[in-house]
Amino acid sequence: MQANRAHWSSRIAFVLAATGSAIGLGNIWKFPYMAGANGGSAFVLVYLGCIALIGFPLMIAEIYIGKKSQKNTIEAFETLHHAGTFWKSAGFLGMLGCFLVLSFYSLVGGWVLDFEYQSLLHRFANESDDFVKNYFVDLIHNRQGTQIFWHSTFMLITIGIVAKGVSNGLEKWNKILMPILFSLLIFLFVYSLFLEGFKESIHFLFAADFSKLTWKSVLEAVGHAFFTLSLGMGSMIIYGSYMEKEGPVLKQAAAVVLLDTFIALLAGTIIFTIVYTFNAEPGAGPGLMFVTLPLLFKQIPGSWFVSNAFFILVFFAALTSAISILEVLSAYLIDTKKWSRIKATFLVGGAMWICGVLCAYPKLIIFGKNNVFDVFDILSSKITMPLTGIMISIFFGWVLGPKAIEEAVGIRSKFLLQGLVWVVRVIAPICVAVMLYKGILEVF
Ligand code: PHE
């Protein structure tokens, strides 16, 4: 173990930080709108299946690879396997994913900051429902200056925190913020129980209806399973590498997966309750959260307090994820290329900032059919994350093998172990490979 490597103070601290990475815009913003656009329950079912069959085993694999190697995402593969040179490309591919994701993630983080600022001014309180419904569309289509201002703010805060080092600031903030986010979501959930759209929301999200199942929704669900669990980019490898080297990772991996899934379902239920209560459009796309929540906040007592608390917390959820993305690239440049932390974070963050600015222009079409935002989103969720995931699964299952899997889960049940070995070796890579193929067909 490197003596000077930063470490989490406890296993709980790791779980909070990893949960902080996993729970983010993916849960509160992306999951509900994807479910809405892909037929609700059909999407949710496939998503839950992907989490169990692919997400959970890969979570174990990534955390284990980091923990066991105590290295950044590139060196980890070489450290665990003498011929790890080929596998290093999984690390590089993950980094490409980090680059693509943080560029647009920071822009969306900026939207959250703008909504927080509007909440601070209590802007929506006396406006009509139509005004609230149109505010978001106007922001992304016509107000690039505002978007870039908030995107810059979000990126600077992310860079500032990563530049200061992970363990202290990050661990502390995660410990404070995650429980508050959790409590606030429960509060909003309880509130939504009393709204008339609640039943319809539950029906939309959970009533099994396979007639709505399409290849497209399966594809989106696989991609989203990676995105929401922070897999296929190296974030869990790098966070695992800040754990003490010895000991299994099963419980920690399970905690992160369960908490992340629970929060996504909670956020989805709340948002669709509002959609059905206020006759909003379930398939509204990326604007869903930004349109529905301000509509609700307008109506409820203490709306100023609740809406400010909510957007600040979404901001923090996004921030704790963004940090874990920037850390992957920074840790590599610091450990391997011997850059200073300041130089690494500012240069990488700066480059992502530029790409984020391009994402703010919805009419800027690249590769013929999509704008920069969509290209980055599609390339990462449908190509780089699944491909990296397949490589990690094969590395864990075949190269490191059953012994490593046994060490990672720390259980003696032959049956469970055998099952997991098969999932990691065969089932997960094949399922993801089919999706990757479909994804490639869709993109090109
Ligand atoms: N999991 C985060 C979210 O749901 C996003 C993320 C993806 C973070 C990949 C790190 C790595 O918002």
mmCIF file with all atom_site columns, C-alpha atoms in Angstrom, residues 45-60 222 225-226 229 231 257 393 419-420 422-432:
data_model
loop_
_atom_site.group_PDB
_atom_site.id
_atom_site.type_symbol
_atom_site.label_atom_id
_atom_site.label_alt_id
_atom_site.label_comp_id
_atom_site.label_asym_id
_atom_site.label_entity_id
_atom_site.label_seq_id
_atom_site.pdbx_PDB_ins_code
_atom_site.Cartn_x
_atom_site.Cartn_y
_atom_site.Cartn_z
_atom_site.occupancy
_atom_site.B_iso_or_equiv
_atom_site.pdbx_formal_charge
_atom_site.auth_seq_id
_atom_site.auth_comp_id
_atom_site.auth_asym_id
_atom_site.auth_atom_id
_atom_site.pdbx_PDB_model_num
ATOM 1  C CA . LEU A 1 45  ? -38.721 -3.371  -14.646 1.00 0.00 ? 45  LEU A CA 1
ATOM 2  C CA . VAL A 1 46  ? -35.881 -3.738  -17.098 1.00 0.00 ? 46  VAL A CA 1
ATOM 3  C CA . TYR A 1 47  ? -33.892 -1.145  -15.187 1.00 0.00 ? 47  TYR A CA 1
ATOM 4  C CA . LEU A 1 48  ? -34.319 -3.103  -11.928 1.00 0.00 ? 48  LEU A CA 1
ATOM 5  C CA . GLY A 1 49  ? -33.286 -6.294  -13.728 1.00 0.00 ? 49  GLY A CA 1
ATOM 6  C CA . CYS A 1 50  ? -30.160 -4.592  -15.093 1.00 0.00 ? 50  CYS A CA 1
ATOM 7  C CA . ILE A 1 51  ? -29.245 -3.264  -11.668 1.00 0.00 ? 51  ILE A CA 1
ATOM 8  C CA . ALA A 1 52  ? -29.475 -6.743  -10.129 1.00 0.00 ? 52  ALA A CA 1
ATOM 9  C CA . LEU A 1 53  ? -27.891 -8.765  -12.899 1.00 0.00 ? 53  LEU A CA 1
ATOM 10 C CA . ILE A 1 54  ? -25.275 -6.387  -14.259 1.00 0.00 ? 54  ILE A CA 1
ATOM 11 C CA . GLY A 1 55  ? -24.945 -3.398  -11.943 1.00 0.00 ? 55  GLY A CA 1
ATOM 12 C CA . PHE A 1 56  ? -24.456 -5.218  -8.669  1.00 0.00 ? 56  PHE A CA 1
ATOM 13 C CA . PRO A 1 57  ? -21.772 -7.688  -9.875  1.00 0.00 ? 57  PRO A CA 1
ATOM 14 C CA . LEU A 1 58  ? -19.922 -4.885  -11.642 1.00 0.00 ? 58  LEU A CA 1
ATOM 15 C CA . MET A 1 59  ? -20.093 -2.726  -8.540  1.00 0.00 ? 59  MET A CA 1
ATOM 16 C CA . ILE A 1 60  ? -18.371 -5.535  -6.622  1.00 0.00 ? 60  ILE A CA 1
ATOM 17 C CA . VAL A 1 222 ? -28.842 -0.855  -19.559 1.00 0.00 ? 222 VAL A CA 1
ATOM 18 C CA . ALA A 1 225 ? -27.905 1.230   -14.942 1.00 0.00 ? 225 ALA A CA 1
ATOM 19 C CA . PHE A 1 226 ? -24.262 2.090   -15.625 1.00 0.00 ? 226 PHE A CA 1
ATOM 20 C CA . LEU A 1 229 ? -24.376 3.446   -10.345 1.00 0.00 ? 229 LEU A CA 1
ATOM 21 C CA . LEU A 1 231 ? -20.043 2.246   -13.329 1.00 0.00 ? 231 LEU A CA 1
ATOM 22 C CA . VAL A 1 257 ? -26.698 -0.276  -5.063  1.00 0.00 ? 257 VAL A CA 1
ATOM 23 C CA . SER A 1 393 ? -16.389 -8.002  -16.017 1.00 0.00 ? 393 SER A CA 1
ATOM 24 C CA . GLY A 1 419 ? -23.713 -18.224 -9.463  1.00 0.00 ? 419 GLY A CA 1
ATOM 25 C CA . LEU A 1 420 ? -21.769 -14.999 -9.222  1.00 0.00 ? 420 LEU A CA 1
ATOM 26 C CA . TRP A 1 422 ? -21.160 -17.318 -13.988 1.00 0.00 ? 422 TRP A CA 1
ATOM 27 C CA . VAL A 1 423 ? -22.816 -13.954 -13.963 1.00 0.00 ? 423 VAL A CA 1
ATOM 28 C CA . VAL A 1 424 ? -19.505 -12.108 -14.047 1.00 0.00 ? 424 VAL A CA 1
ATOM 29 C CA . ARG A 1 425 ? -17.884 -14.416 -16.587 1.00 0.00 ? 425 ARG A CA 1
ATOM 30 C CA . VAL A 1 426 ? -20.699 -15.007 -19.024 1.00 0.00 ? 426 VAL A CA 1
ATOM 31 C CA . ILE A 1 427 ? -24.115 -13.524 -18.365 1.00 0.00 ? 427 ILE A CA 1
ATOM 32 C CA . ALA A 1 428 ? -23.196 -9.886  -17.710 1.00 0.00 ? 428 ALA A CA 1
ATOM 33 C CA . PRO A 1 429 ? -20.674 -9.576  -20.582 1.00 0.00 ? 429 PRO A CA 1
ATOM 34 C CA . ILE A 1 430 ? -23.078 -11.202 -23.064 1.00 0.00 ? 430 ILE A CA 1
ATOM 35 C CA . CYS A 1 431 ? -26.080 -9.093  -22.048 1.00 0.00 ? 431 CYS A CA 1
ATOM 36 C CA . VAL A 1 432 ? -24.032 -5.905  -22.182 1.00 0.00 ? 432 VAL A CA 1
#
